[in-house]
Every structure is written in structure tokens, then in C-alpha cells.
Amino acid sequence: MIMITGGAFQGKADFAKSNFGCKISDGGSCDFKEAFFAECIRDYHLLIKRLLDEGRDAKEFTGRLCSENPGLIVIINEIGCGIVPLEKKERIWREEVGRAGCIIADNSETVIRICCGIPTVIKGGAE
């Protein structure tokens, strides 16, 4: 498993395409079952929002995803920085994204952070 993280609009998906040549599924709209067969999922933070909106357990889903699709490349935005949202639902989402990110990073052989289009390997080796 490979995790690619960083802020919004930093070039994460472009990096995945150019370095891994993978087919990318959209976490904002893909079927949940598709995640278990996908090569790469971008916007995983949006998939988590959809899970929470349906009352599903994002940590359980993420753990299962890591065990059933270990070759997956996950692209997830860092959303925990900045002003804490006023709405409880948004705070819970942020926390769940952070927890899911920890699960994914723990299960990943490689974790790459992209900032301004520049990749930095923060776990494992470069592919």
C-alpha cells in the first residue's frame, strides 16, 4: 500500500499518475465496493465523509480496505490544519479523516507527502 498525502491542490493525483501509471477512482463518487478493487483512490477524505453521512464506521471500513486491498494507492488530503470548524459534524469528519490516515499510514509501505508539487518520502522508500 502507498499513501500520498498533502494539502488540497498540491499535485497529489498528478504525481500518482506520472509515477505509478494507475487508474484513479474518485473517493467523492465511487461505489464503496469499488474501493476494494481499485488501483488508486483519490480524495479518500471525501469517501470518509460519505461513509459518515451513511452512518457507517470509517475506521472499520479503512482497516478492512487495508487488509483486503494491500496494493492500493490512497490519496488523502491533510484537513486537520487551520481553524477548527464550528459544526460538530465537520469536527467529527476531520477527526475520522485523521484516524483513517493513521490506519492507512500504518499499513503502507510508503508514505509520500506532496507540497507545491514536490514529493517528500516520509515512510519507506521511493518507488
XYZ file of N, CA and C in Angstrom:
381
model
N 0.845 -1.166 0.000
C 0.000 0.000 0.000
C 0.895 1.236 0.000
N 0.417 2.242 -0.716
C 1.120 3.525 -0.787
C 0.132 4.616 -0.404
N 0.552 5.517 0.440
C -0.272 6.659 0.838
C 0.387 7.930 0.309
N -0.436 8.766 -0.337
C 0.027 10.067 -0.816
C -0.839 11.109 -0.126
N -0.216 12.004 0.590
C -0.958 12.992 1.362
C -0.403 14.391 1.115
N -1.108 15.368 1.610
C -0.717 16.762 1.458
C -1.963 17.628 1.403
N -1.773 18.899 1.279
C -2.891 19.829 1.220
C -3.644 19.718 -0.101
N -4.753 20.433 -0.166
C -5.560 20.451 -1.387
C -4.786 21.112 -2.523
N -4.979 20.610 -3.718
C -4.416 21.196 -4.945
C -2.888 21.314 -4.910
N -2.228 20.266 -4.417
C -0.767 20.262 -4.348
C -0.132 19.347 -5.394
N -0.942 18.681 -6.212
C -0.401 17.826 -7.269
C -0.329 16.356 -6.917
N -1.100 15.926 -5.935
C -1.051 14.529 -5.487
C -1.495 13.552 -6.578
N -2.624 13.819 -7.215
C -3.130 12.915 -8.255
C -2.195 12.900 -9.471
N -1.687 14.054 -9.858
C -0.739 14.109 -10.980
C 0.511 13.304 -10.664
N 0.983 13.384 -9.432
C 2.147 12.612 -9.009
C 1.862 11.116 -9.126
N 0.684 10.688 -8.658
C 0.326 9.265 -8.727
C 0.259 8.792 -10.172
N -0.364 9.585 -11.036
C -0.475 9.214 -12.455
C 0.898 9.087 -13.097
N 1.754 10.074 -12.884
C 3.046 10.077 -13.574
C 4.040 9.076 -12.999
N 3.917 8.746 -11.715
C 4.891 7.846 -11.102
C 4.430 6.402 -10.995
N 3.122 6.181 -10.981
C 2.623 4.822 -10.803
C 1.748 4.363 -11.971
N 1.358 5.277 -12.860
C 0.555 4.924 -14.027
C -0.724 4.186 -13.694
N -1.334 4.549 -12.601
C -2.501 3.818 -12.115
C -3.818 4.450 -12.572
N -4.845 3.617 -12.615
C -6.204 4.091 -12.867
C -6.716 4.643 -11.538
N -7.223 5.870 -11.556
C -7.619 6.542 -10.321
C -9.135 6.592 -10.186
N -9.626 6.089 -9.064
C -11.041 6.178 -8.712
C -11.243 7.396 -7.819
N -12.415 7.996 -7.903
C -12.721 9.215 -7.153
C -13.460 8.878 -5.860
N -12.854 9.161 -4.732
C -13.461 8.898 -3.436
C -14.729 9.696 -3.177
N -14.926 10.762 -3.924
C -16.123 11.558 -3.773
C -17.339 10.956 -4.438
N -17.120 9.968 -5.327
C -18.267 9.430 -6.059
C -18.231 7.920 -6.318
N -17.111 7.263 -6.092
C -17.036 5.832 -6.413
C -17.916 5.015 -5.474
N -18.333 3.867 -5.966
C -19.083 2.921 -5.149
C -18.146 2.410 -4.051
N -18.678 2.225 -2.853
C -17.835 1.760 -1.744
C -17.184 0.413 -2.062
N -17.896 -0.471 -2.748
C -17.339 -1.773 -3.108
C -16.168 -1.631 -4.070
N -16.221 -0.601 -4.917
C -15.146 -0.362 -5.887
C -13.801 -0.151 -5.190
N -13.831 0.427 -4.002
C -12.598 0.716 -3.261
C -11.778 -0.545 -3.007
N -12.454 -1.664 -2.856
C -11.760 -2.908 -2.536
C -11.071 -3.533 -3.750
N -11.318 -2.974 -4.944
C -10.702 -3.482 -6.167
C -9.933 -2.401 -6.927
N -9.960 -1.183 -6.424
C -9.334 -0.049 -7.115
C -7.811 -0.147 -7.069
N -7.175 0.448 -8.074
C -5.714 0.580 -8.075
C -5.318 1.772 -7.215
N -6.117 2.847 -7.326
C -5.813 4.099 -6.629
C -7.135 4.810 -6.330
N -7.232 5.379 -5.142
C -8.395 6.197 -4.785
C -7.888 7.578 -4.401
N -8.405 8.586 -5.098
C -8.067 9.958 -4.716
C -9.219 10.512 -3.880
N -8.942 11.560 -3.150
C -9.949 12.198 -2.293
C -10.569 11.210 -1.314
N -9.723 10.406 -0.687
C -10.217 9.433 0.297
C -10.941 10.138 1.439
N -10.548 11.370 1.721
C -11.221 12.135 2.773
C -12.697 12.356 2.431
N -13.030 12.450 1.136
C -14.426 12.594 0.718
C -15.172 11.268 0.828
N -14.477 10.161 0.599
C -15.082 8.851 0.795
C -15.469 8.688 2.263
N -14.604 9.151 3.154
C -14.899 9.074 4.581
C -16.130 9.916 4.921
N -16.239 11.093 4.336
C -17.409 11.940 4.574
C -18.682 11.209 4.146
N -18.634 10.538 3.011
C -19.786 9.785 2.526
C -20.124 8.621 3.455
N -19.107 7.925 3.953
C -19.336 6.838 4.908
C -20.051 7.367 6.150
N -19.552 8.478 6.696
C -20.147 9.056 7.899
C -21.580 9.516 7.650
N -21.824 10.095 6.466
C -23.180 10.537 6.118
C -24.160 9.370 6.098
N -23.655 8.167 5.790
C -24.499 6.970 5.769
C -24.496 6.229 7.103
N -23.817 6.793 8.105
C -23.786 6.166 9.424
C -22.874 4.957 9.512
N -21.936 4.859 8.592
C -21.012 3.723 8.584
C -19.747 4.055 9.365
N -19.054 3.034 9.819
C -17.843 3.175 10.625
C -16.630 3.334 9.702
N -16.071 4.534 9.653
C -14.955 4.829 8.746
C -13.684 4.086 9.147
N -13.455 3.920 10.438
C -12.256 3.197 10.878
C -12.332 1.722 10.501
N -13.491 1.125 10.688
C -13.670 -0.285 10.339
C -13.513 -0.468 8.828
N -14.121 0.415 8.049
C -14.027 0.354 6.589
C -12.568 0.482 6.161
N -11.857 1.438 6.724
C -10.460 1.679 6.348
C -9.575 0.497 6.710
N -9.770 -0.068 7.894
C -8.996 -1.243 8.294
C -9.241 -2.419 7.368
N -10.506 -2.629 7.029
C -10.864 -3.715 6.101
C -10.262 -3.460 4.725
N -10.315 -2.210 4.279
C -9.745 -1.849 2.979
C -8.248 -2.150 2.946
N -7.553 -1.802 4.004
C -6.108 -2.047 4.064
C -5.782 -3.538 3.997
N -6.591 -4.358 4.641
C -6.304 -5.795 4.631
C -6.742 -6.471 3.331
N -7.818 -5.980 2.705
C -8.338 -6.635 1.501
C -7.769 -6.081 0.193
N -7.196 -4.878 0.217
C -6.614 -4.294 -0.997
C -5.235 -3.708 -0.665
N -4.279 -4.573 -0.305
C -2.971 -4.087 0.148
C -2.117 -3.416 -0.924
N -2.487 -3.564 -2.186
C -1.740 -2.919 -3.266
C -2.278 -1.543 -3.626
N -3.256 -1.078 -2.892
C -3.935 0.190 -3.176
C -3.023 1.392 -2.954
N -3.209 2.401 -3.800
C -2.594 3.714 -3.599
C -3.712 4.635 -3.119
N -3.540 5.228 -1.949
C -4.560 6.105 -1.366
C -4.057 7.538 -1.378
N -4.855 8.421 -1.959
C -4.553 9.857 -1.968
C -5.545 10.514 -1.019
N -5.024 11.170 0.004
C -5.878 11.753 1.042
C -5.367 13.150 1.400
N -6.266 14.101 1.463
C -5.890 15.464 1.838
C -5.622 15.566 3.336
N -4.686 16.413 3.684
C -4.493 16.799 5.080
C -5.554 17.855 5.369
N -6.494 17.542 6.241
C -7.555 18.513 6.513
C -7.586 18.951 7.977
N -6.625 18.519 8.766
C -6.631 18.810 10.186
C -5.949 20.105 10.586
N -5.416 20.828 9.642
C -4.734 22.081 9.960
C -5.722 23.240 9.840
N -5.402 24.327 10.448
C -6.243 25.515 10.300
C -7.278 25.650 11.401
N -8.289 26.424 11.118
C -9.332 26.741 12.092
C -10.214 25.523 12.331
N -10.517 25.261 13.599
C -11.403 24.157 13.956
C -12.831 24.542 13.566
N -13.524 23.681 12.809
C -14.884 24.009 12.380
C -15.849 24.167 13.551
N -16.822 25.049 13.404
C -17.837 25.254 14.431
C -18.820 24.092 14.500
N -19.161 23.538 13.341
C -20.139 22.459 13.296
C -19.536 21.151 13.805
N -20.260 20.514 14.727
C -19.795 19.258 15.309
C -19.558 18.199 14.236
N -20.463 18.123 13.261
C -20.341 17.134 12.183
C -19.021 17.303 11.426
N -18.626 18.540 11.179
C -17.368 18.809 10.468
C -16.155 18.450 11.332
N -16.253 18.693 12.649
C -15.147 18.312 13.549
C -14.991 16.798 13.601
N -16.128 16.098 13.674
C -16.078 14.631 13.688
C -15.462 14.112 12.400
N -15.843 14.690 11.261
C -15.279 14.278 9.979
C -13.762 14.455 9.972
N -13.311 15.609 10.439
C -11.868 15.876 10.494
C -11.143 14.835 11.338
N -11.728 14.518 12.496
C -11.117 13.526 13.377
C -11.076 12.156 12.712
N -12.161 11.779 12.058
C -12.218 10.475 11.393
C -11.233 10.390 10.232
N -11.055 11.487 9.504
C -10.061 11.511 8.425
C -8.666 11.321 9.017
N -8.385 11.986 10.117
C -7.086 11.823 10.768
C -6.843 10.398 11.237
N -7.868 9.797 11.839
C -7.738 8.408 12.304
C -7.545 7.452 11.128
N -8.319 7.660 10.061
C -8.177 6.813 8.872
C -6.782 6.980 8.267
N -6.295 8.206 8.234
C -4.948 8.458 7.728
C -3.894 7.706 8.522
N -4.065 7.645 9.829
C -3.124 6.897 10.674
C -3.165 5.410 10.355
N -4.370 4.871 10.145
C -4.518 3.452 9.798
C -3.846 3.171 8.458
N -4.104 4.041 7.488
C -3.520 3.853 6.149
C -2.000 3.962 6.210
N -1.488 4.968 6.907
C -0.036 5.145 7.015
C 0.616 3.944 7.697
N -0.032 3.431 8.726
C 0.499 2.273 9.439
C 0.580 1.050 8.531
N -0.379 0.918 7.626
C -0.432 -0.233 6.721
C 0.317 -0.014 5.410
N 0.833 1.177 5.205
C 1.530 1.496 3.959
C 3.015 1.205 4.056
N 3.554 0.690 2.953
C 4.999 0.504 2.867
C 5.675 1.839 2.615
N 4.961 2.716 1.877
C 5.499 4.020 1.519
C 4.451 5.089 1.772
N 4.874 6.184 2.407
C 4.011 7.355 2.602
C 4.754 8.547 2.012
N 4.060 9.261 1.118
C 4.659 10.397 0.427
C 3.812 11.625 0.703
N 4.453 12.698 1.093
C 3.762 13.969 1.291
C 4.132 14.890 0.133
N 3.108 15.481 -0.494
C 3.322 16.393 -1.613
C 3.016 17.809 -1.147
N 3.960 18.708 -1.376
C 3.761 20.131 -1.071
C 4.285 20.925 -2.269
N 3.426 21.737 -2.851
C 3.791 22.535 -4.031
C 4.325 21.651 -5.166
N 3.750 20.455 -5.287
C 4.155 19.536 -6.337
C 5.439 18.790 -6.064
N 6.049 19.024 -4.908
C 7.319 18.390 -4.576
C 7.077 17.230 -3.597
N 7.439 16.022 -4.002
C 7.230 14.870 -3.122
C 8.335 14.714 -2.082
N 7.924 14.357 -0.876
C 8.864 14.023 0.180
C 8.439 12.666 0.745
N 9.314 11.682 0.690
C 9.011 10.368 1.243
C 9.176 10.475 2.758
N 8.082 10.185 3.480
C 8.145 10.276 4.943
C 8.102 8.905 5.601
N 7.894 7.855 4.789
C 7.977 6.481 5.290
C 8.353 5.591 4.116
N 9.274 4.684 4.346
C 9.640 3.725 3.308
C 10.566 4.317 2.269
N 10.615 3.634 1.135
C 11.480 4.070 0.049
C 10.689 4.590 -1.116
N 11.351 5.320 -1.974
C 10.720 5.863 -3.174
C 10.470 4.735 -4.165
N 9.359 4.812 -4.863
C 9.011 3.827 -5.892
C 9.678 4.216 -7.189
